[in-house]
CSV table of C-alpha atoms in Angstrom, one decimal:
chain,number,residue,atom,x,y,z
Z,1,MET,CA,0.0,0.0,0.0
Z,2,GLN,CA,1.0,3.6,-0.5
Z,3,ALA,CA,1.4,6.6,1.9
Z,4,VAL,CA,1.7,10.3,1.4
Z,5,ILE,CA,3.4,12.2,4.2
Z,6,LEU,CA,2.9,16.0,4.5
Z,7,VAL,CA,6.2,17.7,5.6
Z,8,GLY,CA,5.8,21.1,4.0
Z,9,GLY,CA,5.9,23.3,7.2
Z,10,GLU,CA,8.9,25.4,8.3
Z,11,GLY,CA,8.9,24.1,11.8
Z,12,THR,CA,9.0,27.6,13.3
Z,13,ARG,CA,7.8,26.5,16.7
Z,14,LEU,CA,10.9,24.2,17.0
Z,15,ARG,CA,13.4,26.9,16.3
Z,16,PRO,CA,16.4,27.2,16.8
Z,17,LEU,CA,16.5,23.4,16.2
Z,18,THR,CA,14.9,24.0,12.8
Z,19,SER,CA,16.8,27.1,11.9
Z,20,THR,CA,19.5,25.2,10.1
Z,21,VAL,CA,17.9,21.7,9.7
Z,22,PRO,CA,14.4,20.9,8.2
Z,23,LYS,CA,12.1,19.5,10.9
Z,24,PRO,CA,11.6,16.1,9.2
Z,25,VAL,CA,15.3,15.3,9.6
Z,26,VAL,CA,15.9,17.0,13.0
Z,27,PRO,CA,17.6,14.3,15.2
Z,28,LEU,CA,15.3,12.6,17.6
Z,29,VAL,CA,17.3,10.3,20.0
Z,30,ASP,CA,19.5,8.4,17.5
Z,31,ARG,CA,17.9,9.0,14.1
Z,32,PRO,CA,16.2,11.7,12.0
Z,33,MET,CA,12.6,12.3,13.2
Z,34,MET,CA,11.0,11.2,9.9
Z,35,VAL,CA,12.7,7.8,10.1
Z,36,TYR,CA,10.4,6.8,13.0
Z,37,MET,CA,7.4,7.3,10.7
Z,38,LEU,CA,9.0,5.4,7.8
Z,39,GLU,CA,9.9,2.5,10.1
Z,40,TRP,CA,6.4,2.5,11.5
Z,41,LEU,CA,4.9,2.4,8.0
Z,42,ARG,CA,7.2,-0.4,6.9
Z,43,SER,CA,6.2,-2.5,9.9
Z,44,HIS,CA,2.6,-2.4,8.6
Z,45,GLY,CA,3.6,-3.4,5.1
Z,46,ILE,CA,3.6,0.0,3.5
Z,47,ASP,CA,6.6,0.3,1.3
Z,48,ASP,CA,5.7,3.0,-1.3
Z,49,VAL,CA,6.0,6.5,0.3
Z,50,ILE,CA,5.6,9.9,-1.2
Z,51,MET,CA,7.0,12.9,0.7
Z,52,SER,CA,5.1,16.1,0.0
Z,53,CYS,CA,7.7,18.8,0.8
Z,54,GLY,CA,8.0,22.5,0.9
Z,55,PHE,CA,10.6,24.1,3.2
Z,56,LYS,CA,14.2,23.0,2.5
Z,57,ALA,CA,13.1,20.0,0.5
Z,58,THR,CA,16.6,19.4,-0.9
Z,59,LYS,CA,18.0,18.8,2.5
Z,60,VAL,CA,15.3,16.3,3.4
Z,61,ARG,CA,16.1,14.4,0.2
Z,62,GLU,CA,19.8,14.4,1.0
Z,63,VAL,CA,19.3,12.9,4.4
Z,64,LEU,CA,16.6,10.3,3.6
Z,65,GLY,CA,17.7,9.3,0.1
Z,66,ASP,CA,15.5,6.9,-1.9
Z,67,GLY,CA,14.4,4.9,1.2
Z,68,SER,CA,16.2,1.8,0.1
Z,69,GLN,CA,18.2,1.7,3.4
Z,70,LEU,CA,14.9,1.4,5.2
Z,71,GLY,CA,13.4,-1.2,2.8
Z,72,ILE,CA,10.9,1.2,1.2
Z,73,SER,CA,10.6,3.2,-2.0
Z,74,LEU,CA,10.7,7.0,-1.2
Z,75,ARG,CA,9.7,9.7,-3.7
Z,76,PHE,CA,9.5,13.4,-3.3
Z,77,VAL,CA,7.2,16.1,-4.6
Z,78,GLU,CA,7.7,19.8,-3.8
Z,79,GLU,CA,4.9,22.3,-3.7
Z,80,PRO,CA,5.6,25.5,-5.7
Z,81,ASP,CA,3.9,27.5,-3.0
Z,82,PRO,CA,2.1,26.6,0.3
Z,83,ARG,CA,-1.2,24.9,-0.5
Z,84,GLY,CA,-2.5,23.7,2.8
Z,85,THR,CA,-3.0,20.1,3.8
Z,86,ALA,CA,-5.5,19.2,1.1
Z,87,GLY,CA,-3.8,21.3,-1.6
Z,88,ALA,CA,-0.5,19.5,-0.9
Z,89,LEU,CA,-2.4,16.2,-1.4
Z,90,LYS,CA,-3.9,17.4,-4.7
Z,91,PHE,CA,-0.5,18.4,-5.9
Z,92,ALA,CA,0.6,14.8,-5.6
Z,93,GLU,CA,-2.5,13.4,-7.4
Z,94,ASP,CA,-0.7,12.0,-10.4
Z,95,LEU,CA,1.3,9.7,-8.1
Z,96,LEU,CA,-1.5,8.3,-6.1
Z,97,ASP,CA,-3.2,4.9,-6.2
Z,98,GLU,CA,-6.9,4.1,-5.8
Z,99,ARG,CA,-6.4,3.8,-2.0
Z,100,PHE,CA,-3.6,5.3,0.0
Z,101,LEU,CA,-2.7,6.6,3.5
Z,102,MET,CA,-2.2,10.3,4.2
Z,103,LEU,CA,-0.1,11.2,7.2
Z,104,ASN,CA,0.9,14.3,9.2
Z,105,GLY,CA,4.7,14.3,9.3
Z,106,ASP,CA,4.9,16.0,12.7
Z,107,VAL,CA,3.6,13.0,14.6
Z,108,LEU,CA,5.3,10.2,16.6
Z,109,THR,CA,2.9,7.3,17.0
Z,110,ASP,CA,2.5,3.5,17.0
Z,111,ILE,CA,-1.1,3.4,15.9
Z,112,ASP,CA,-2.2,0.0,14.5
Z,113,LEU,CA,-2.4,1.0,10.8
Z,114,THR,CA,-3.1,-2.6,9.8
Z,115,ALA,CA,-6.3,-2.6,11.9
Z,116,GLN,CA,-7.2,0.8,10.6
Z,117,ILE,CA,-6.9,-0.3,7.0
Z,118,ALA,CA,-8.9,-3.5,7.8
Z,119,GLN,CA,-11.7,-1.4,9.3
Z,120,HIS,CA,-11.7,0.9,6.3
Z,121,GLU,CA,-12.2,-2.1,4.0
Z,122,ARG,CA,-14.8,-3.7,6.2
Z,123,THR,CA,-17.0,-0.6,6.3
Z,124,GLY,CA,-16.5,0.4,2.7
Z,125,ALA,CA,-15.5,3.9,3.8
Z,126,THR,CA,-14.4,6.7,1.6
Z,127,GLY,CA,-12.1,8.0,4.4
Z,128,THR,CA,-11.1,6.6,7.8
Z,129,LEU,CA,-9.5,8.9,10.3
Z,130,ALA,CA,-7.3,7.5,13.1
Z,131,LEU,CA,-8.5,8.8,16.4
Z,132,VAL,CA,-6.9,8.7,19.8
Z,133,PRO,CA,-8.3,9.7,23.2
Z,134,VAL,CA,-6.6,12.5,25.2
Z,135,ALA,CA,-6.7,13.3,28.9
Z,136,ASP,CA,-7.2,17.1,28.3
Z,137,PRO,CA,-9.5,17.7,25.3
Z,138,SER,CA,-9.4,21.5,25.8
Z,139,SER,CA,-6.3,21.9,23.7
Z,140,TYR,CA,-7.7,20.1,20.6
Z,141,GLY,CA,-10.5,20.0,18.1
Z,142,LEU,CA,-12.6,16.9,18.8
Z,143,VAL,CA,-14.4,14.3,16.8
Z,144,ARG,CA,-17.8,12.8,17.7
Z,145,LEU,CA,-18.7,9.4,16.3
Z,146,ARG,CA,-22.0,7.6,15.8
Z,147,GLU,CA,-22.6,4.1,17.1
Z,148,ASP,CA,-21.5,2.5,13.8
Z,149,GLY,CA,-18.2,4.4,13.9
Z,150,ALA,CA,-19.2,7.0,11.3
Z,151,VAL,CA,-18.1,10.5,11.9
Z,152,ASP,CA,-21.0,12.6,13.2
Z,153,GLU,CA,-19.4,16.0,13.9
Z,154,PHE,CA,-16.2,17.9,14.3
Z,155,LEU,CA,-16.0,20.2,17.4
Z,156,GLU,CA,-13.8,23.2,17.7
Z,157,LYS,CA,-11.5,23.5,20.7
Z,158,PRO,CA,-13.8,23.4,23.7
Z,159,SER,CA,-13.6,25.8,26.7
Z,160,PRO,CA,-11.9,24.3,29.8
Z,161,ASP,CA,-15.3,24.1,31.6
Z,162,ALA,CA,-17.3,22.6,28.7
Z,163,VAL,CA,-19.2,19.4,29.4
Z,164,LEU,CA,-18.0,16.9,26.7
Z,165,ASP,CA,-19.2,13.5,25.5
Z,166,THR,CA,-16.0,12.8,23.5
Z,167,ASN,CA,-12.3,13.0,24.1
Z,168,LEU,CA,-11.2,11.8,20.7
Z,169,ILE,CA,-8.9,13.8,18.5
Z,170,SER,CA,-7.6,13.2,15.0
Z,171,ALA,CA,-4.2,11.6,15.0
Z,172,GLY,CA,-3.1,12.7,11.6
Z,173,ALA,CA,-3.3,9.3,9.9
Z,174,TYR,CA,-6.0,8.8,7.3
Z,175,VAL,CA,-6.9,5.9,4.9
Z,176,LEU,CA,-8.4,7.5,1.8
Z,177,GLU,CA,-10.0,6.5,-1.5
Z,178,ARG,CA,-8.9,8.3,-4.5
Z,179,SER,CA,-12.3,9.8,-5.0
Z,180,VAL,CA,-11.5,12.2,-2.1
Z,181,LEU,CA,-9.3,14.1,-4.5
Z,182,ASP,CA,-12.3,15.2,-6.5
Z,183,LEU,CA,-13.4,17.3,-3.5
Z,184,ILE,CA,-10.2,19.4,-3.6
Z,185,ALA,CA,-9.9,22.3,-6.0
Z,186,PRO,CA,-6.5,22.4,-7.8
Z,187,HIS,CA,-3.9,25.2,-7.7
Z,188,ARG,CA,-5.1,26.8,-4.5
Z,189,LYS,CA,-4.7,26.5,-0.7
Z,190,VAL,CA,-7.2,24.1,0.8
Z,191,SER,CA,-7.5,22.7,4.3
Z,192,ILE,CA,-8.5,19.0,4.5
Z,193,GLU,CA,-9.6,19.5,8.1
Z,194,ARG,CA,-11.8,22.5,7.5
Z,195,GLU,CA,-13.0,22.0,4.0
Z,196,VAL,CA,-12.8,18.3,3.0
Z,197,TRP,CA,-13.7,16.3,6.2
Z,198,PRO,CA,-17.0,18.3,6.9
Z,199,ALA,CA,-18.0,17.6,3.3
Z,200,LEU,CA,-17.6,13.9,3.8
Z,201,VAL,CA,-19.8,13.7,6.9
Z,202,ASP,CA,-22.7,11.4,5.9
Z,203,GLU,CA,-20.6,10.4,2.8
Z,204,GLY,CA,-18.5,7.6,4.0
Z,205,LEU,CA,-16.3,9.2,6.6
Z,206,TYR,CA,-15.4,6.9,9.6
Z,207,GLY,CA,-13.2,7.0,12.6
Z,208,PHE,CA,-10.9,4.3,13.8
Z,209,VAL,CA,-10.2,4.5,17.5
Z,210,ASP,CA,-7.0,3.1,18.9
Z,211,ASP,CA,-7.2,3.4,22.7
Z,212,ASP,CA,-3.8,1.8,23.3
Z,213,ALA,CA,-1.7,3.8,20.9
Z,214,TYR,CA,1.0,6.2,21.7
Z,215,TRP,CA,0.6,9.6,20.0
Z,216,ILE,CA,2.3,12.9,20.3
Z,217,ASP,CA,2.7,15.9,18.0
Z,218,VAL,CA,6.4,16.7,18.1
Z,219,GLY,CA,5.9,20.4,17.1
Z,220,ILE,CA,7.2,22.3,20.1
Z,221,PRO,CA,10.3,22.0,22.3
Z,222,GLN,CA,8.4,20.6,25.3
Z,223,ARG,CA,6.9,17.8,23.2
Z,224,TYR,CA,10.2,17.2,21.5
Z,225,LEU,CA,11.7,16.5,24.9
Z,226,GLN,CA,8.7,14.5,26.0
Z,227,ALA,CA,9.0,12.3,22.8
Z,228,THR,CA,12.7,11.8,23.5
Z,229,PHE,CA,12.0,10.6,27.1
Z,230,ASP,CA,9.1,8.4,26.0
Z,231,ILE,CA,11.3,6.7,23.3
Z,232,LEU,CA,14.1,6.2,25.9
Z,233,GLU,CA,11.6,4.7,28.4
Z,234,GLY,CA,9.9,2.5,25.8
Z,235,ASN,CA,6.5,4.2,26.1
Z,236,VAL,CA,6.2,4.1,22.3
Z,237,ARG,CA,7.2,1.2,20.1
Z,238,THR,CA,10.3,2.1,18.1
Z,239,GLY,CA,13.5,0.6,16.8
Z,240,VAL,CA,15.4,2.4,19.5
Z,241,ALA,CA,14.4,-0.4,22.0
Z,242,GLU,CA,16.8,-2.7,20.2
Z,243,THR,CA,19.6,-0.2,20.5
Z,244,LEU,CA,19.0,0.3,24.2
Z,245,GLY,CA,18.6,-3.4,25.1
Z,246,ASN,CA,17.1,-4.6,28.4
Z,247,GLY,CA,19.2,-2.2,30.4
Z,248,ARG,CA,17.9,0.8,28.4
Z,249,LEU,CA,21.5,2.2,28.2
Z,250,ALA,CA,23.4,2.4,25.0
Z,251,VAL,CA,27.0,3.6,25.1
Z,252,ASP,CA,28.9,3.5,21.8
Z,253,PRO,CA,32.1,1.4,22.0
Z,254,SER,CA,34.1,4.4,20.9
Z,255,ALA,CA,32.8,6.6,23.7
Z,256,HIS,CA,35.0,7.2,26.8
Z,257,VAL,CA,33.1,7.4,30.0
Z,258,ALA,CA,35.2,8.3,33.1
Z,259,GLY,CA,32.1,9.6,34.9
Z,260,ARG,CA,28.6,8.0,35.1
Z,261,ALA,CA,26.0,7.2,32.5
Z,262,ILE,CA,22.6,6.4,34.1
Z,263,ALA,CA,19.8,4.6,32.2
Z,264,PRO,CA,17.8,5.3,30.3
Z,265,ALA,CA,20.3,7.1,28.1
Z,266,ILE,CA,22.2,7.1,24.9
Z,267,VAL,CA,25.9,8.1,24.5
Z,268,GLY,CA,27.1,8.5,20.9
Z,269,ALA,CA,30.2,7.6,19.1
Z,270,GLY,CA,33.4,9.4,20.2
Z,271,THR,CA,31.7,11.1,23.1
Z,272,ARG,CA,33.7,11.8,26.2
Z,273,ILE,CA,32.3,12.1,29.7
Z,274,ALA,CA,35.0,13.3,32.2
Z,275,GLU,CA,35.6,12.1,35.7
Z,276,GLY,CA,32.9,13.2,38.2
Z,277,ALA,CA,30.4,14.0,35.4
Z,278,SER,CA,27.0,12.4,35.5
Z,279,VAL,CA,24.9,11.8,32.3
Z,280,GLY,CA,21.3,10.7,32.7
Z,281,SER,CA,18.8,9.6,33.4
Z,282,LEU,CA,16.8,10.5,30.3
Z,283,ALA,CA,19.7,12.0,28.4
Z,284,VAL,CA,20.8,11.8,24.8
Z,285,LEU,CA,24.4,12.7,23.9
Z,286,ALA,CA,25.0,12.5,20.1
Z,287,ALA,CA,28.4,11.8,18.5
Z,288,ASP,CA,31.6,13.6,19.6
Z,289,VAL,CA,30.1,15.4,22.5
Z,290,CYS,CA,32.4,16.3,25.4
Z,291,VAL,CA,31.1,16.7,29.0
Z,292,GLY,CA,33.5,18.3,31.4
Z,293,ALA,CA,34.5,17.2,34.9
Z,294,GLY,CA,31.7,17.4,37.5
Z,295,SER,CA,29.0,18.4,35.1
Z,296,VAL,CA,25.5,17.1,35.3
Z,297,VAL,CA,23.4,16.3,32.2
Z,298,GLU,CA,19.9,14.9,32.8
Z,299,ARG,CA,16.5,15.1,31.0
Z,300,ALA,CA,18.4,16.7,28.1
Z,301,VAL,CA,19.4,16.4,24.5
Z,302,VAL,CA,22.9,17.4,23.5
Z,303,LEU,CA,23.6,17.2,19.7
Z,304,GLU,CA,26.6,16.3,17.7
Z,305,GLY,CA,30.0,18.0,18.5
Z,306,ALA,CA,28.8,20.1,21.5
Z,307,ARG,CA,31.3,20.9,24.2
Z,308,ILE,CA,30.2,21.3,27.9
Z,309,GLY,CA,32.7,22.8,30.3
Z,310,ASP,CA,33.4,21.7,33.9
Z,311,GLY,CA,30.9,22.0,36.7
Z,312,CYS,CA,27.9,22.7,34.4
Z,313,VAL,CA,24.3,21.8,34.9
Z,314,LEU,CA,22.1,20.9,31.9
Z,315,ARG,CA,18.6,19.9,32.7
Z,316,ASP,CA,15.3,19.9,30.7
Z,317,CYS,CA,17.1,21.5,27.8
Z,318,ILE,CA,18.2,21.1,24.2
Z,319,VAL,CA,21.7,21.9,23.0
Z,320,GLY,CA,22.3,22.2,19.3
Z,321,PRO,CA,25.2,20.8,17.3
Z,322,ARG,CA,28.7,22.3,18.0
Z,323,ALA,CA,27.5,24.5,20.8
Z,324,ARG,CA,30.0,25.6,23.4
Z,325,ILE,CA,29.1,26.0,27.1
Z,326,GLY,CA,31.6,27.5,29.5
Z,327,ASP,CA,32.5,26.3,32.9
Z,328,ARG,CA,29.9,26.5,35.7
Z,329,SER,CA,27.1,27.5,33.3
Z,330,GLN,CA,23.6,26.3,33.6
Z,331,VAL,CA,21.2,25.5,30.7
Z,332,VAL,CA,17.9,24.5,32.3
Z,333,ASP,CA,14.1,24.8,32.4
Z,334,GLY,CA,13.3,24.3,28.7
Z,335,ALA,CA,16.2,26.5,27.3
Z,336,MET,CA,17.5,25.8,23.8
Z,337,LEU,CA,20.8,26.5,22.2
Z,338,GLY,CA,21.0,26.6,18.5
Z,339,GLU,CA,23.8,25.3,16.3
Z,340,GLY,CA,27.2,26.8,17.0
Z,341,VAL,CA,26.0,28.9,20.0
Z,342,THR,CA,28.8,29.9,22.4
Z,343,ILE,CA,28.2,30.8,26.0
Z,344,GLY,CA,31.0,31.7,28.3
Z,345,SER,CA,31.5,30.7,31.9
Z,346,ASP,CA,29.1,31.4,34.8
Z,347,ASN,CA,26.0,31.9,32.7
Z,348,VAL,CA,22.4,30.8,33.4
Z,349,VAL,CA,20.1,30.2,30.5
Z,350,ALA,CA,16.6,29.2,31.7
Z,351,ARG,CA,12.8,29.8,31.4
Z,352,GLY,CA,12.5,28.5,27.9
Z,353,ALA,CA,15.1,31.0,26.5
Z,354,ARG,CA,16.2,30.3,22.9
Z,355,LEU,CA,19.6,31.3,21.6
Z,356,PHE,CA,19.8,31.2,17.9
Z,357,PRO,CA,22.6,29.8,15.7
Z,358,GLY,CA,25.9,31.5,16.0
Z,359,MET,CA,25.1,33.7,19.1
Z,360,GLU,CA,27.9,34.4,21.5
Z,361,VAL,CA,27.4,35.2,25.2
Z,362,PRO,CA,30.4,36.4,27.3
Z,363,ASP,CA,31.3,35.1,30.7
Z,364,GLY,CA,28.6,36.0,33.2
Z,365,GLY,CA,26.5,37.7,30.4
Z,366,LEU,CA,23.2,35.9,31.1
Z,367,ALA,CA,21.3,35.2,34.3
Z,368,PHE,CA,18.0,34.5,32.7
């Protein structure tokens, strides 16, 4: 079966991570973010994938290639201008089969696609939306179903005090018949959520509810970190489990660990952890990272080639590639350092502060 993945956005909410790298190939634990989706599709027998790209499409192609290393066929189409979720699908029309999957590329999930496709066939649906329950429905638009599983209504984000009879949200995974494309006007911006789905109510639109699935929209820094932690802890089914093993700790043989690495954690190739330093739990150090003596790195992601001085504290943060952090500095509380950022000694970067690529901060220059 075939899948179309929408990856046209600029990833502005994840900057500075996405300032230099397109969101689909931003590192997530030990592989580009999009690889999780491609591996998930392959595990359900889907081996023909079309990527509908926009922003920095060339870089996405350079990283992912033709998909052969993942056991799939990967093709790319590039929108000439932003056309919305349905417009992007329409632009890929010439490549689409009579039935296909449409997916939101921002999502990390392990929804049972095989069961979703089987339900779609059983009901004779035109479209089947994957739905997942959420604990706090106030942050999402909701979907109400009828007893037979047909979609009855789409609800806007409810107020926090609203009395609700559904907590189901769309998970961004749809099984569609090609006839859906006839509802999309060509050459213009069209939203599938606002214009196409409402038109399909009473016309063969069903919901597939997966109560046991993991699902997260990896669109903001807090959820990027949460997805990282959930992958490390095994809360979502991914190929990283094999890397971590039963001890949930993966230290590359070429890494040098004089300090401690505490599970769950990943320590990449060539990385050095100095004496008295502590890494983990819930930490990812990419390749060629250096952690200075007595430093603490926990609940954090540190990307390739970053250098952390002595006596530093990194907690609940994201540190971009080749960043430099001076002695005794703290990067905490949701802070993010972009690629190549340099901060001197005795700085505090906190409260979700974002330092963009190439920024330099002198010794003691920040106490955020």
